[in-house]
Tab-separated table of C-alpha atoms and ligand atoms in Angstrom:
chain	number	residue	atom	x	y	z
J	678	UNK	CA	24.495	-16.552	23.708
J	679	UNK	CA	27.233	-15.783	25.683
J	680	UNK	CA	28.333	-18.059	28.403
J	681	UNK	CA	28.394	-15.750	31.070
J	682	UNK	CA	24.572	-14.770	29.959
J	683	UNK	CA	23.285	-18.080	30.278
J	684	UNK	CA	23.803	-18.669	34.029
J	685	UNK	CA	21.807	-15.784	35.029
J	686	UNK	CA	18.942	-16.579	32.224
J	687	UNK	CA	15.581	-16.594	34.911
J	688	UNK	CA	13.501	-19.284	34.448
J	689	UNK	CA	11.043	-18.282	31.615
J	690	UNK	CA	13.827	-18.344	29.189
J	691	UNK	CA	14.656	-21.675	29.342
J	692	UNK	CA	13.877	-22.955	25.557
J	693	UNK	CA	13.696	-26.532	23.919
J	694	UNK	CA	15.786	-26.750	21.168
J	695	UNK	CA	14.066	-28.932	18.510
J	696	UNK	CA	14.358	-31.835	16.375
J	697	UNK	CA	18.671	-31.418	15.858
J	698	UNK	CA	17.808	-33.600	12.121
J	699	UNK	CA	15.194	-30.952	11.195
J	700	UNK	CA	17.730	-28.225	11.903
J	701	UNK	CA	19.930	-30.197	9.547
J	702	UNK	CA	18.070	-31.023	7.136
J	703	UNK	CA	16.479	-27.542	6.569
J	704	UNK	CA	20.175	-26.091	6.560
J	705	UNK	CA	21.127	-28.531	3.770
J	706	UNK	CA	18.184	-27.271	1.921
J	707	UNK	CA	19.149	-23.565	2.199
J	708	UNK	CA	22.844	-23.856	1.415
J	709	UNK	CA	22.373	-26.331	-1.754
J	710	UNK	CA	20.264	-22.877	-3.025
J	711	UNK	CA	22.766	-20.511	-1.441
J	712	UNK	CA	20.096	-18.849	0.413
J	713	UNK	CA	20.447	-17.360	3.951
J	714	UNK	CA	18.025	-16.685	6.419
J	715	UNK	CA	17.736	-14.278	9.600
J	716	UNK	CA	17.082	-17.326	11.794
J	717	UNK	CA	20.780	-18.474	11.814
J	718	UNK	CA	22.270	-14.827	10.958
J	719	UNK	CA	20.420	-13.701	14.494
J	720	UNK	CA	21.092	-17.052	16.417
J	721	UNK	CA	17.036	-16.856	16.920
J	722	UNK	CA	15.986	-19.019	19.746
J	723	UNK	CA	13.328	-20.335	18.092
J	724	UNK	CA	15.654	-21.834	15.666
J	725	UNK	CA	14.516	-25.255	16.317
J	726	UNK	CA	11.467	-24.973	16.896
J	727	UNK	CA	10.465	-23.188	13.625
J	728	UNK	CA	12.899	-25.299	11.216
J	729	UNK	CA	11.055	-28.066	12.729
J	730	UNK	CA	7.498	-27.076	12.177
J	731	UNK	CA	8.781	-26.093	9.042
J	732	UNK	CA	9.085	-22.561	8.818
J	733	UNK	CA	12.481	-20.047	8.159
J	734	UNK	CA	12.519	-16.257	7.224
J	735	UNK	CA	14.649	-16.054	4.102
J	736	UNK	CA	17.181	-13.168	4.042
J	737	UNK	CA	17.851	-11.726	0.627
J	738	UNK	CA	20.238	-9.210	-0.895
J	739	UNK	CA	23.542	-11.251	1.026
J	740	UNK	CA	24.312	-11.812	4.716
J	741	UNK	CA	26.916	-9.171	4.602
J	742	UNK	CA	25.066	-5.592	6.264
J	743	UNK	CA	25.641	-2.046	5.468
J	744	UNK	CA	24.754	-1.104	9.235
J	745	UNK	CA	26.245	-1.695	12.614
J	746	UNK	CA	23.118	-2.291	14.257
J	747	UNK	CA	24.226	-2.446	18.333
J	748	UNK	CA	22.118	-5.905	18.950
J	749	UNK	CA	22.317	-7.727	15.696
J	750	UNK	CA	25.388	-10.341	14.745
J	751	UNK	CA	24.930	-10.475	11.077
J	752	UNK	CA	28.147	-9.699	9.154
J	753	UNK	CA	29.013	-6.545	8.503
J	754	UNK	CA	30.855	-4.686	5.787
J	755	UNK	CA	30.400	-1.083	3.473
J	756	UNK	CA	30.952	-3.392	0.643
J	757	UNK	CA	28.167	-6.268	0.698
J	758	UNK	CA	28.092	-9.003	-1.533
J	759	UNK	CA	26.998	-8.699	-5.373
J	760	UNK	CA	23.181	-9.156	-5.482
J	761	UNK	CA	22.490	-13.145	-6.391
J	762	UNK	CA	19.817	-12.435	-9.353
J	763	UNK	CA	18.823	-16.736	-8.705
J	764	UNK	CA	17.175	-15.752	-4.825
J	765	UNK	CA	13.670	-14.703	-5.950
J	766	UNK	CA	13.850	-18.304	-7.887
J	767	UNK	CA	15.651	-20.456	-5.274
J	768	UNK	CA	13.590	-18.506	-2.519
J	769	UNK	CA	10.152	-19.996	-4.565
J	770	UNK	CA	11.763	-23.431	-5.274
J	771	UNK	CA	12.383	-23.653	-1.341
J	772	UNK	CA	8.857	-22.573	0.365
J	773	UNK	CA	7.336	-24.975	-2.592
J	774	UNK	CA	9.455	-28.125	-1.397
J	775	UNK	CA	8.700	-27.183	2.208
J	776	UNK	CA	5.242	-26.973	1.662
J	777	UNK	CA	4.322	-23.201	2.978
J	778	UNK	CA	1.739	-21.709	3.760
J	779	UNK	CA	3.106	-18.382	4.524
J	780	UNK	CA	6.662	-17.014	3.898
J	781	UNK	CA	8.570	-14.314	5.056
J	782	UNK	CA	10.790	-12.355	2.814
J	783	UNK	CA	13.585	-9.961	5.120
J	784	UNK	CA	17.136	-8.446	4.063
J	785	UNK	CA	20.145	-6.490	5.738
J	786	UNK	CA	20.097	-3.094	4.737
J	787	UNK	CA	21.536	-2.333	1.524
J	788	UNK	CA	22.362	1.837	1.722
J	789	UNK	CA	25.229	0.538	-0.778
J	790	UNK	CA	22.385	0.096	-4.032
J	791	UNK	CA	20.477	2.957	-5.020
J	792	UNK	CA	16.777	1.377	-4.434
J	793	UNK	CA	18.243	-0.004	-1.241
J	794	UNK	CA	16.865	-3.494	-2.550
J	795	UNK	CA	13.372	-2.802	-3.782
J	796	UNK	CA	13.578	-4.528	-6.834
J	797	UNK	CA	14.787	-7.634	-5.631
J	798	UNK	CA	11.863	-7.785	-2.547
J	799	UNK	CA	9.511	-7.221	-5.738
J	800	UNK	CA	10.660	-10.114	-7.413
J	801	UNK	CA	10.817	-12.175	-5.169
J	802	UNK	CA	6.922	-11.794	-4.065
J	803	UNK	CA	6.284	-12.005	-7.616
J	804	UNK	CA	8.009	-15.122	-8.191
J	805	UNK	CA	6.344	-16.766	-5.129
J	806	UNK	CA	3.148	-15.524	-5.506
J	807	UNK	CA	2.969	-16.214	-9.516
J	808	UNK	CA	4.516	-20.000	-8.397
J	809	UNK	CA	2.403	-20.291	-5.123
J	810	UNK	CA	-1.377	-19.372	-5.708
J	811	UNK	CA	-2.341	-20.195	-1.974
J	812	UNK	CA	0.357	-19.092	-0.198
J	813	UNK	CA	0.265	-15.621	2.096
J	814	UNK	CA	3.779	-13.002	1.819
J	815	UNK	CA	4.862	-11.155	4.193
J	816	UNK	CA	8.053	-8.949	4.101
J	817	UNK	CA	10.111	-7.712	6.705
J	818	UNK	CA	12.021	-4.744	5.152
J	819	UNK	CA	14.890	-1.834	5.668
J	820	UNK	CA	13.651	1.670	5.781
J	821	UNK	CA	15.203	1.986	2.390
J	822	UNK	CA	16.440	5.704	3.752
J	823	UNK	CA	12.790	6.903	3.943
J	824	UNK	CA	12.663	6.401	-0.582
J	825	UNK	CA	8.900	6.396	-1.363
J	826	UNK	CA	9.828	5.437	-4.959
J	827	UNK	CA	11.510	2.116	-3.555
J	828	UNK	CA	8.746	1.331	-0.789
J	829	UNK	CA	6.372	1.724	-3.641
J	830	UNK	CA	8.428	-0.915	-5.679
J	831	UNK	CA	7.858	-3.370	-2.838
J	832	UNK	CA	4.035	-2.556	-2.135
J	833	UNK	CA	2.962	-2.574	-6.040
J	834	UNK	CA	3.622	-6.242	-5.512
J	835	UNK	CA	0.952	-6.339	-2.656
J	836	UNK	CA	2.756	-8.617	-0.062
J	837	UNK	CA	-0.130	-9.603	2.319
J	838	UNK	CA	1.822	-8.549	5.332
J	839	UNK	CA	4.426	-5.363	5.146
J	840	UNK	CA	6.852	-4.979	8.203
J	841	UNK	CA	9.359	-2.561	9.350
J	842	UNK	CA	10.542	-2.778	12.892
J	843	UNK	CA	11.080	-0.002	14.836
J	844	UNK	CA	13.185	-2.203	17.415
J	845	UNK	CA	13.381	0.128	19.869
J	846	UNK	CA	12.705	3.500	21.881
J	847	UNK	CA	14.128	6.837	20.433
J	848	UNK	CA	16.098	7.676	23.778
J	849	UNK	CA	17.772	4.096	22.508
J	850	UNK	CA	18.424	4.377	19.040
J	851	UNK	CA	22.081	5.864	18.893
J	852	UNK	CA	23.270	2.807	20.824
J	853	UNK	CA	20.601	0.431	19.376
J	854	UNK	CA	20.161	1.364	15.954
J	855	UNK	CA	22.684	4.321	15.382
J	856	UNK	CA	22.439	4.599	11.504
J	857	UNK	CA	18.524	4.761	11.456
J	858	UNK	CA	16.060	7.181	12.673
J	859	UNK	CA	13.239	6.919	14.657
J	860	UNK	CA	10.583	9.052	12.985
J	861	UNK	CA	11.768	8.146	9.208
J	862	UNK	CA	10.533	4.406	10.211
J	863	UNK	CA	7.692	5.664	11.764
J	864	UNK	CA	7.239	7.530	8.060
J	865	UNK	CA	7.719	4.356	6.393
J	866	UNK	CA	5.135	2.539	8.103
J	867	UNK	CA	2.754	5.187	7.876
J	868	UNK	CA	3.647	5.769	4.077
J	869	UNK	CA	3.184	2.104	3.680
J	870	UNK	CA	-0.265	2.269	4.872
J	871	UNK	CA	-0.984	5.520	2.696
J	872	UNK	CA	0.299	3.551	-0.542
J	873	UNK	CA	-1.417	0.388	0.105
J	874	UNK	CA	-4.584	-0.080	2.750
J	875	UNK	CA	-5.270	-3.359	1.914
J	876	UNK	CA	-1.943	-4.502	3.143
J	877	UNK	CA	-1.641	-5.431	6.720
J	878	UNK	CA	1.340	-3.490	8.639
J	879	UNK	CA	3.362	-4.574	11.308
J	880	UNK	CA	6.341	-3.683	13.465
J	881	UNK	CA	8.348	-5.187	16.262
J	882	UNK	CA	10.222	-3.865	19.413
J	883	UNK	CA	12.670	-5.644	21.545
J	884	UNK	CA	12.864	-4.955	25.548
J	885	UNK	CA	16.034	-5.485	28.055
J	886	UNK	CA	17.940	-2.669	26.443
J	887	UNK	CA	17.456	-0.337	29.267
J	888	UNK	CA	13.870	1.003	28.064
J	889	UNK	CA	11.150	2.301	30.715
J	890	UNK	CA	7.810	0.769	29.956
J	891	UNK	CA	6.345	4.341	29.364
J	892	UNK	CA	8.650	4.559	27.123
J	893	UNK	CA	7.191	1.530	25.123
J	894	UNK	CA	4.108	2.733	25.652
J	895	UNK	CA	4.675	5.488	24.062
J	896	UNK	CA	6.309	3.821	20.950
J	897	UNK	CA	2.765	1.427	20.675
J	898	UNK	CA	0.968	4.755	20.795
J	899	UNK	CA	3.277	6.239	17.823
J	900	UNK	CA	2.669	3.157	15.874
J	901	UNK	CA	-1.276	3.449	16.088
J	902	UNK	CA	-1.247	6.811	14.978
J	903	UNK	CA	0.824	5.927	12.101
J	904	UNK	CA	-1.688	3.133	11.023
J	905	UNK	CA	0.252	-0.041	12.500
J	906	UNK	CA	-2.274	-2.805	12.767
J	907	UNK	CA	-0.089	-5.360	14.234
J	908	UNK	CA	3.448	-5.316	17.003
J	909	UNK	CA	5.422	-7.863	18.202
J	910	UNK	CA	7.543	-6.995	21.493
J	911	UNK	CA	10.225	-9.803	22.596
J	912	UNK	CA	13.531	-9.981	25.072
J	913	UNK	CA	16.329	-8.878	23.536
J	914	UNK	CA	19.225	-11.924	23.601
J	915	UNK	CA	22.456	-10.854	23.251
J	916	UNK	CA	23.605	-13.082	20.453
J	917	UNK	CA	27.451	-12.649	21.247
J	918	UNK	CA	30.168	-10.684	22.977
J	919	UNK	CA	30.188	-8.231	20.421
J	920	UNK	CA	26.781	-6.994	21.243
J	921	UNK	CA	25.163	-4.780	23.508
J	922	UNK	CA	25.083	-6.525	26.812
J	923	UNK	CA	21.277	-7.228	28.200
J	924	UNK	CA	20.375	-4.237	30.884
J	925	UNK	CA	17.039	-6.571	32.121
J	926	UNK	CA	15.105	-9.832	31.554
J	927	UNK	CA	11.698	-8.798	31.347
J	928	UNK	CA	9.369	-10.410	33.123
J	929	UNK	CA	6.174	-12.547	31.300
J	930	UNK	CA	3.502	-10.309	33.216
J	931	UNK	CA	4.964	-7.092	31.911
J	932	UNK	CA	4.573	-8.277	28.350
J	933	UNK	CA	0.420	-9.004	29.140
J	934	UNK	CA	0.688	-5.508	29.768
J	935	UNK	CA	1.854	-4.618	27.044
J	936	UNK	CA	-0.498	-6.633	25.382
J	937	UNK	CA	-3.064	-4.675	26.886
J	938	UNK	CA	-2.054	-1.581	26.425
J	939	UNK	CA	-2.115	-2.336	22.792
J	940	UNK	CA	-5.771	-3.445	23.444
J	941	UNK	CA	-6.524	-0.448	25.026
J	942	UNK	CA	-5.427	2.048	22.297
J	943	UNK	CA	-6.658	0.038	19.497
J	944	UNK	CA	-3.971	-2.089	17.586
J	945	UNK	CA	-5.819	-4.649	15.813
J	946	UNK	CA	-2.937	-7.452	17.073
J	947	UNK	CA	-0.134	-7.600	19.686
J	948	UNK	CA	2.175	-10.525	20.203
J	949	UNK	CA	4.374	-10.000	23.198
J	950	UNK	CA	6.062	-12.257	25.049
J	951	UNK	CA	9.734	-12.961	26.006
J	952	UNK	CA	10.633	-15.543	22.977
J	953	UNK	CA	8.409	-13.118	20.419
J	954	UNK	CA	10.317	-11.784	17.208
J	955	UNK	CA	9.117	-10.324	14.746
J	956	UNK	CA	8.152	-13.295	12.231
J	957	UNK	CA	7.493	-15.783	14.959
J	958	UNK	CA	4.727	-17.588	13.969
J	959	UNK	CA	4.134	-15.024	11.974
J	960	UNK	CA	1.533	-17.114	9.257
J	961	UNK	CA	-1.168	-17.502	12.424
J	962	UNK	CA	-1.280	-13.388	12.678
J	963	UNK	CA	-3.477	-13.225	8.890
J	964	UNK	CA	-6.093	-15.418	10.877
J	965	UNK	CA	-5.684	-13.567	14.116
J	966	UNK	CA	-6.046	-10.515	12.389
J	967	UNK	CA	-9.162	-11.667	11.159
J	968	UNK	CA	-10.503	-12.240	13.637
J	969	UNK	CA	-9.084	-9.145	15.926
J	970	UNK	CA	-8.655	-11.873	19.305
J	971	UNK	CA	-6.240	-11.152	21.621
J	972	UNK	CA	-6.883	-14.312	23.777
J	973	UNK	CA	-4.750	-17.017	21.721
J	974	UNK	CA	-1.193	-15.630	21.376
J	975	UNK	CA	-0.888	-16.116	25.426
J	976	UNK	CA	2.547	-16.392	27.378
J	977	UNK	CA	5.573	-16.976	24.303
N	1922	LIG	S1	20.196	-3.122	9.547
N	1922	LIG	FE1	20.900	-3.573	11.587
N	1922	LIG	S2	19.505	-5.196	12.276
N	1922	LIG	FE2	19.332	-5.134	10.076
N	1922	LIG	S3	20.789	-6.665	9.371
N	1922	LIG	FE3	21.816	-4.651	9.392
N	1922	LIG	S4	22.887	-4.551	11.343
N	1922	LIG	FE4	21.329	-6.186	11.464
């Protein structure tokens, strides 16, 4: 975060940073496996707090992105790394050491490889599932340019969880997200839940890009019809000067109404708060889900 940023941060944002040996520690683990995860690519402020517990969301396919997403600071280049055929192994050998219970499997977007990445997301819940009888997958994927072949790839290998944010409102996207399109990742979320109805799906917004809350709304509604079970809505950070600058910190009480409005129009889970993203403690949602309660994921 910027230092300009941080002197006008209100007071819900304030954030404890963790156990600074965990942090270590965990990092030591991840580069002796040269594995990467979205936690330090996004400068996630809940850094600390989930390599603490701990917890990471591993990153495969590279940390070098195809896209020039307007809010994210991973690298970016139209000629990514060369595909590391050891993650789906080092990736297992990691969430075994740690002692997981659920792990979450993301990527940069890949429009460089002709299945986008499929195969390698398919291996790598094979690997940890085959290694890891007890453990719970979720994956947090690209939109793979809409290819029902490769999203097929991915669900064949039954992840518990399958994710594809929409991170923002259309009116948004050709600042926000400017190679992606709304309705295709609408289409892969609802062609996810077509190929595979015993897999849970999920999607995630940020606010404080200069949305309306009827806008939101509207996106929540979009993502019901589609056959999203579960959103996550957070505050946008702007992770450096690079990025899009944040147009408003929204306040804790409009994300209980978000909440629920989700409620209201039938998603089976909503996790909103200002510190939410997307895999934030993600591996309580399978219970949650269970159990379709609203009442425990209060004020994050
Ligand atoms: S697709 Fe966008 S959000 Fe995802 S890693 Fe690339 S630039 Fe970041």
């Amino acid at each position: 975060m910027d230092r300009q940023t941080v002197k006008r941060l209100p007071s819900w944002l304030s954030r404890k940073m963790g156990q600074p040996s965990a942090l270590h520690d965990m990092k030591n683990i991840l580069r002796s496996r040269n594995l990467h995860t979205v936690c330090e690519s996004a400068h996630c402020p809940n850094i600390g707090e989930c390599f603490s517990k701990p917890t990471a969301t591993f990153m495969i396919l590279g940390d070098v992105c195809t896209r020039m997403c307007g809010f994210c600071s991973v690298e970016k280049s139209a000629s990514p790394v060369v595909v590391d055929t050891n993650e789906p192994h080092n990736i297992t050998l990691t969430a075994k050491e740690l002692g997981l219970r659920h792990v979450v499997i993301t990527s940069v977007t890949r429009d460089d490889l002709v299945d986008g990445g499929a195969m390698q997301f398919a291996l790598t819940i094979r690997a940890v599932k085959d290694t890891i009888s007890s453990i719970s997958v979720e994956v947090l994927t690209p939109d793979f340019k809409g290819n029902e072949k490769a999203l097929a790839v991915v669900l064949n290998e039954r992840p518990n969880i399958f994710n594809h944010n929409i991170e923002t409102v259309p009116s948004l996207y050709a600042k926000v997200r400017p190679q992606a399109n709304y309705r295709q990742s609408l289409k892969v979320i609802e062609t996810a839940k077509n190929m595979a109805d015993d897999v849970i799906t999920k999607s995630g917004l940020m606010v404080g890009l200069g949305e309306i809350k009827s806008e939101v709304k509207s996106v929540m509604m979009d993502l019901a019809s589609v056959g999203c079970d579960a959103v996550t809505i957070g505050q946008y950070l702007r992770p450096s000067m690079k990025n899009l600058k944040v147009s408003e910190y929204v306040p804790p009480e409009v994300f209980k109404e978000y909440k629920e409005y989700g409620k209201e129009i039938g998603l089976k889970y909503v996790y909103a708060g200002p510190f939410v993203r997307s895999s934030y403690n993600a591996e309580d949602m399978i219970t949650q889900i269970a159990k379709v309660d609203y009442t425990d994921n209060d004020d994050v």
